[in-house]
Coordinates of C-alpha atoms in Angstrom, one line a residue:
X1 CA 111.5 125.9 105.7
X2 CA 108.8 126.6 108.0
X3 CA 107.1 126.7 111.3
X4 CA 103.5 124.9 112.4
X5 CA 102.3 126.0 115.8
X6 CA 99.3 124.5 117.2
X7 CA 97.6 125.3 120.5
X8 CA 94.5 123.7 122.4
X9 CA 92.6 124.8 125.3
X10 CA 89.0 122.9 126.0
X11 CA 87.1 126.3 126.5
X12 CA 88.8 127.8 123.9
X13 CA 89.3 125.2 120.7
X14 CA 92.3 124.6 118.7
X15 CA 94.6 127.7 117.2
X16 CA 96.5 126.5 114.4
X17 CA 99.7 128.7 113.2
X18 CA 101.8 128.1 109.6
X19 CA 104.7 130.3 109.7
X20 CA 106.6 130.4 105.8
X21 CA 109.6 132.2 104.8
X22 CA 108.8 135.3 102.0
X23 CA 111.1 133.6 99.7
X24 CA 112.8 130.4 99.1
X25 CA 116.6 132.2 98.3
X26 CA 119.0 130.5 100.5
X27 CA 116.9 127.3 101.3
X28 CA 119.1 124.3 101.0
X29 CA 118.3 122.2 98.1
X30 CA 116.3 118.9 99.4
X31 CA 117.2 115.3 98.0
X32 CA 114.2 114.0 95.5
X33 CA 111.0 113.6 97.3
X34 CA 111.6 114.9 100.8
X35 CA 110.2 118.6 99.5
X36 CA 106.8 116.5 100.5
X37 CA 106.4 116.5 96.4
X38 CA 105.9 112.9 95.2
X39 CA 107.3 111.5 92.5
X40 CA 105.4 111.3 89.5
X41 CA 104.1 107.9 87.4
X42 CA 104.1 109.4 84.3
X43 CA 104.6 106.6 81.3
X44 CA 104.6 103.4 84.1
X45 CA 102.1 101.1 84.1
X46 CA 101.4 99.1 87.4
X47 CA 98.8 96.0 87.6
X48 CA 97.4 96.4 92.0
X49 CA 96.2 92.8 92.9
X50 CA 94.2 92.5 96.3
X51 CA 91.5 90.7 97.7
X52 CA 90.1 93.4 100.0
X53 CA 87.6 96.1 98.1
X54 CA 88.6 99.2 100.2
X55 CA 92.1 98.6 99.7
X56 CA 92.0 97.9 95.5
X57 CA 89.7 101.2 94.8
X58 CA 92.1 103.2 97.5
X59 CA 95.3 102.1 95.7
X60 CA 93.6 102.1 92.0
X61 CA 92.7 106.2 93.3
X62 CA 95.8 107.2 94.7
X63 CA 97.9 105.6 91.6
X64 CA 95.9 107.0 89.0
X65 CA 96.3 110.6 90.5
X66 CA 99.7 109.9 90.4
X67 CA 99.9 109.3 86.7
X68 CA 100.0 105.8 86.4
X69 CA 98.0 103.4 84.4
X70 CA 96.4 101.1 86.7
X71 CA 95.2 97.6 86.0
X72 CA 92.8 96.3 89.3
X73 CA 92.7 92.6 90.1
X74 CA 90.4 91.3 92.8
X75 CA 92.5 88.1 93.0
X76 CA 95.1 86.1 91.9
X77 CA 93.3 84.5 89.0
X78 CA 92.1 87.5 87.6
X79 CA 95.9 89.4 88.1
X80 CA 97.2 86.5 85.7
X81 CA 94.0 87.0 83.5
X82 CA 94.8 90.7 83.1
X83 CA 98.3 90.4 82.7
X84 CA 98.0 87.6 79.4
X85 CA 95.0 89.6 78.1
X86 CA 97.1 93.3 78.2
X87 CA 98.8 94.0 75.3
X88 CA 100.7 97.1 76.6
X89 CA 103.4 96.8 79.0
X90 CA 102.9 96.3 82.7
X91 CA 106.1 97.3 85.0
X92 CA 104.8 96.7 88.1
X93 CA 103.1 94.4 89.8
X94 CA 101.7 95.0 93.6
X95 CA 100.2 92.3 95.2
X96 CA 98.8 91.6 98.6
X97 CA 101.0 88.7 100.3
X98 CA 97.9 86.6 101.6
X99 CA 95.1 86.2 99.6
X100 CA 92.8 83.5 99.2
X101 CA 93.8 80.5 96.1
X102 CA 97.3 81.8 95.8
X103 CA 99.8 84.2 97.7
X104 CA 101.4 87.0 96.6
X105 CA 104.7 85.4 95.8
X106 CA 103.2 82.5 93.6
X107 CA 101.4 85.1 92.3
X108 CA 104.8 87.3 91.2
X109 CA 106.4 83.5 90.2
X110 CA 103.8 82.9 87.5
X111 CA 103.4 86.5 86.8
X112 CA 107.2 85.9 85.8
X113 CA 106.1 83.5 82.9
X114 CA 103.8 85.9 81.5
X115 CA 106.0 89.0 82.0
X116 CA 110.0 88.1 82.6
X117 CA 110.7 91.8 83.4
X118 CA 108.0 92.9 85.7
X119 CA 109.0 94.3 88.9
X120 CA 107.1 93.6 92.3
X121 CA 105.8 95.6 95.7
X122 CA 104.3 93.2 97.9
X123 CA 101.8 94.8 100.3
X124 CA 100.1 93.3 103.3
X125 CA 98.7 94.3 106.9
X126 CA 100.8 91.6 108.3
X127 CA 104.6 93.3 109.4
X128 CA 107.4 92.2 107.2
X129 CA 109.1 89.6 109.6
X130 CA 106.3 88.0 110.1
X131 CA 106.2 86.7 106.3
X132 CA 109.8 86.4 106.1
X133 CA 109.5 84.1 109.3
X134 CA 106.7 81.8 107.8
X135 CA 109.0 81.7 104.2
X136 CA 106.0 83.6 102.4
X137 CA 108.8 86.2 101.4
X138 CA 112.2 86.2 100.8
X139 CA 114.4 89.2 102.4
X140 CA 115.6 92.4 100.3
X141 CA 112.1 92.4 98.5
X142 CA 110.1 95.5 98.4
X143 CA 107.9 95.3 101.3
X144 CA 104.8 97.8 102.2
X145 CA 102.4 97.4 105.0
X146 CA 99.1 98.0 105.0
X147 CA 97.4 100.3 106.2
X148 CA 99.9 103.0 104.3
X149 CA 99.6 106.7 103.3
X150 CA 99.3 107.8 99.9
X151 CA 102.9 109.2 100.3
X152 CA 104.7 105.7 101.5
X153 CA 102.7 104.1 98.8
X154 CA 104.1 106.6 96.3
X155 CA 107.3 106.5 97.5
X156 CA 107.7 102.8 97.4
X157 CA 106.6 102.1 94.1
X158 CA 108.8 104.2 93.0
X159 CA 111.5 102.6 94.6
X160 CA 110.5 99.5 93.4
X161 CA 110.1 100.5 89.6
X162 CA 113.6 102.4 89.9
X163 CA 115.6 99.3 91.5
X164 CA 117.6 98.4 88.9
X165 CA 118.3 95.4 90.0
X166 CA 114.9 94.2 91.2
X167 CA 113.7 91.9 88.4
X168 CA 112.3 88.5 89.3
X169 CA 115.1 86.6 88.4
X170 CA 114.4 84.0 85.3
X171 CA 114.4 80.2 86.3
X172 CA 117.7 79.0 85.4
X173 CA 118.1 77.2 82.2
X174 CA 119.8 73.6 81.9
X175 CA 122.8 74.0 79.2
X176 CA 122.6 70.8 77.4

């Protein structure tokens, strides 16, 4: 689609060079979302639980620009609060693995009572093995670590509210 040069000398500074095609006619057509476009979060609503200030106001910014409606919880306790006080819908929920009084995945467990088909991103700075290793998660969930770019946060919640089958799966029920 297009070249990026850059050259830097000491003496000299830093030349920068964006070379773009007149026209787009011929350009292969690019899968969804690898254009650098992101996708949109027009209609979803998503409630962001985590403990550390920088991180909720970050992801509460970059997922309101993206069109979502964003519900912020500085903890556990206040996620649940939200999510019984709400009355709209809420399709997502992303939630910091470790955080103090709960973790992420008792967190998505009760979330389950109060909303049977909300979807989950877990986010944390720890790497994904290291979670799985200690049982804090389960394999195959959606999994982002911190810190992350506005586009792999984009990208993943959209994944995650687009799995069909990722739905925290309903305790089973005795048949009497």
């Amino acid at each position: 689609m297009g070249i990026a040069q850059v050259h830097s000398n000491a003496q000299l500074g830093t030349t920068f060079k964006i070379l773009l095609p007149r026209t787009l006619d011929g350009a292969p057509e690019l899968p969804p979302f690898v254009d650098g476009t992101l996708p949109p979060g027009d209609g979803y609503s998503v409630l962001l639980a985590e403990d550390e200030d920088v991180v909720l106001s970050m992801g509460v910014e970059i997922l309101e620009g993206l069109g979502y409606t964003v519900l912020a919880a500085d903890s556990p306790a206040a996620a649940l609060r939200l999510a019984g006080e709400h009355d709209g819908h809420i399709d997502l929920l992303i939630t910091d693995v470790i955080m103090p009084g709960m973790n992420g995945r008792e967190l998505a467990e009760r979330m389950q009572a109060l909303r049977p088909a909300i979807k989950v991103l877990y986010i944390s700075g720890y790497p994904a093995d290291f979670i799985s290793d200690r049982a804090v998660l389960s394999d195959g969930v959606h999994f982002l670590q911190k810190p992350f770019s506005l586009r792999s946060l984009a990208l993943q919640v959209h994944a995650a509210l687009e799995d069909p089958g990722h739905v925290l799966a309903a305790p089973a029920k005795e048949i009497v």
